[in-house]
Structures are given as structure tokens and as C-alpha cells.
Amino acid sequence: MKFRYTQYPLLNGEYIFRPSLPVILRLGAAFLPIRGIIDSGSDLTILPISVARFFKLNVSKMHREVIQAVGGNNVLLYQCNLRLEHIVSSRGFRDMSWKCPIYFSESQSFALLGQKGFFDHLDVNLSWRRKEIEITM
């Protein structure tokens, strides 16, 4: 499957292209479409806390883990014992889906697709020059 990089506005009024793609998250009968930014430098796939609320998951009962983010900042994560299904679709292709452990963060407003939970399930090819993402299972 191939996807185009997505254009994001910067605070200074300029734009940047980032490798992101549409992902549908599923838990039981509930589905949530999101856009995930592919981040090969992230060890984990980390979702915003709003996703936990959508699926009615109680983060206060989850295992807490502090990780060190880029720049040395500490980030509190909530590790969910449930395996959330991730589904990627593209017209003309069979859906790709996998289940993986998930982490939530209160300090993050977007989904990060990292090494654990994304790259460990797919072959990912990123091309900055072509602004293209290619994923295979």
C-alpha cells in the first residue's frame, strides 16, 4: 500500500510534510479513525489519552511508566493490557490489520506509530523526495 506524506502547518505560517497515514483503531464493536504519524525514532506506539476515553478505558487502573523522550523530557505513559486492533485500508488493496499492546499519554495530542506496535508488524519504506510511504505485511 502506498500513501502520500501529509502537509502540516507550522507556528511560523510555513508547512512541513510528515509521514502519516489513516489508521482505524478497533476494540470490540467500537471503531475510531485516526491519523498516525510514523516515527521510526519512537520505541513505542503512543496514543493520546482521548483515545482511551473514546474506548471507555480507565487509565487510573493501568500500569504507569515514565519514558525519556527526545530532548531528555520525561513522559508519563499508561500501558493498557488490552491489545487494540489497528487497521490500514487503501482502495484496491486488502486491509492490513494487527493487534498490539498500547500506550497512552496525556501530553500528546496525536498518534505516534513507533517501533513497537507499528514497525514490528509491517515493512515500512519512507521516501522524503517522493513524499511517499509504502507499507507491506
C-alpha atoms as one frame of an Amber mdcrd trajectory, in Angstrom:
protein
   0.000   0.000   0.000   1.185   3.491  -0.773   0.251   6.740   0.932   1.318
  10.343   0.455   3.028  12.397   3.156   0.669  14.843   4.853   1.225  18.586
   4.918   1.123  20.100   8.439   1.164  23.819   9.292   3.953  25.186  11.490
   3.572  28.001  14.021   5.534  30.404  11.797   2.993  30.006   8.981   5.120
  27.636   6.923   4.347  23.970   6.255   6.145  20.673   6.661   5.426  17.242
   5.196   5.251  14.322   7.628   4.820  10.601   7.016   1.352   9.933   8.362
  -1.466   7.646   7.373  -5.069   6.874   8.257  -5.496   4.081  10.790  -8.722
   2.668  12.172  -8.499   1.554  15.797 -10.885  -1.156  16.926 -11.748  -2.545
  20.313 -14.717  -4.901  20.362 -17.503  -3.298  18.322 -16.112   0.257  18.637
 -14.095   1.815  15.786 -12.113   5.069  15.821 -10.472   6.501  12.683  -7.287
   8.446  13.445  -4.257   9.760  11.580  -0.961   8.376  12.868   2.449   9.972
  12.373   5.091   7.370  11.535   8.077   7.847  13.862  10.974   5.433  13.474
  12.709   7.145  16.402   9.901   6.278  18.812  10.340   2.983  20.642   6.602
   2.644  21.210   3.294   3.378  19.539   1.737   6.061  21.740  -1.832   7.286
  21.505  -3.421  10.390  23.029  -5.398   9.893  26.231  -8.542  10.893  24.309
  -8.388   7.501  22.558  -8.580   5.740  25.942 -11.605   7.866  26.823 -13.275
   7.056  23.496 -12.960   3.314  24.203 -14.052   3.893  27.833 -10.760   2.596
  29.244  -9.874   3.546  32.810  -6.259   4.738  32.726  -6.104   5.057  36.525
  -6.007   1.245  36.674  -3.256   0.903  34.055   0.442   0.342  34.679   2.308
   3.666  34.648   5.685   4.004  33.030   7.921   7.034  32.625   9.992   7.186
  29.450  12.551   9.682  28.293  11.526  11.497  25.125  13.630  13.462  22.663
  15.382  16.299  24.462  15.510  14.358  27.720  11.970  15.206  28.798  10.208
  12.619  30.930   6.798  11.496  29.665   4.255   9.546  31.708   2.646   6.683
  29.795  -0.241   4.394  30.684   0.198   0.845  29.449  -3.025  -0.926  28.559
  -3.213  -4.709  28.937  -5.692  -4.946  26.056  -4.439  -5.402  22.525  -6.004
  -2.784  20.287  -6.576  -3.721  16.660  -5.015  -1.399  14.071  -6.452  -1.457
  10.541  -4.938   0.254   7.493  -7.051   0.431   4.333  -6.459   1.620   0.815
  -8.692   1.310  -2.230  -7.746  -1.687  -4.350  -5.861  -3.455  -1.549  -6.822
  -5.954   1.118  -6.927  -4.355   4.588  -3.868  -4.825   6.780  -4.655  -5.404
  10.433  -2.778  -6.376  13.561  -3.235  -6.247  17.306  -0.676  -4.836  19.674
  -0.237  -3.521  23.212  -0.938   0.175  23.517   0.327   3.122  25.482  -1.494
   6.353  26.206  -0.085   9.780  27.003  -1.787  12.848  28.442   0.896  15.111
  26.998   0.401  14.071  23.391  -2.383  15.205  21.081  -1.580  12.939  18.120
  -0.895   9.251  17.491   2.751   8.212  17.129   3.329   4.978  15.243   6.633
   3.679  16.616   8.889   0.635  16.617   6.732  -1.468  18.946   3.172  -1.638
  17.641   3.825  -0.478  14.064   7.267  -1.214  12.615   7.366  -4.655  14.251
   4.243  -5.651  12.255   4.998  -4.138   8.840   7.729  -3.424   6.339   7.822
   0.354   6.001   9.510   2.350   3.247   9.636   6.145   3.585  10.679   8.446
   0.743  11.048  12.122   1.600  11.844  13.097  -2.008   8.716  11.409  -3.379
   6.700  12.262  -0.214   5.569   8.641  -0.209   5.035   5.880   2.337   4.926
   2.253   1.259   3.867  -0.451   3.706   3.608  -4.212   3.276   2.866  -7.062
   5.653
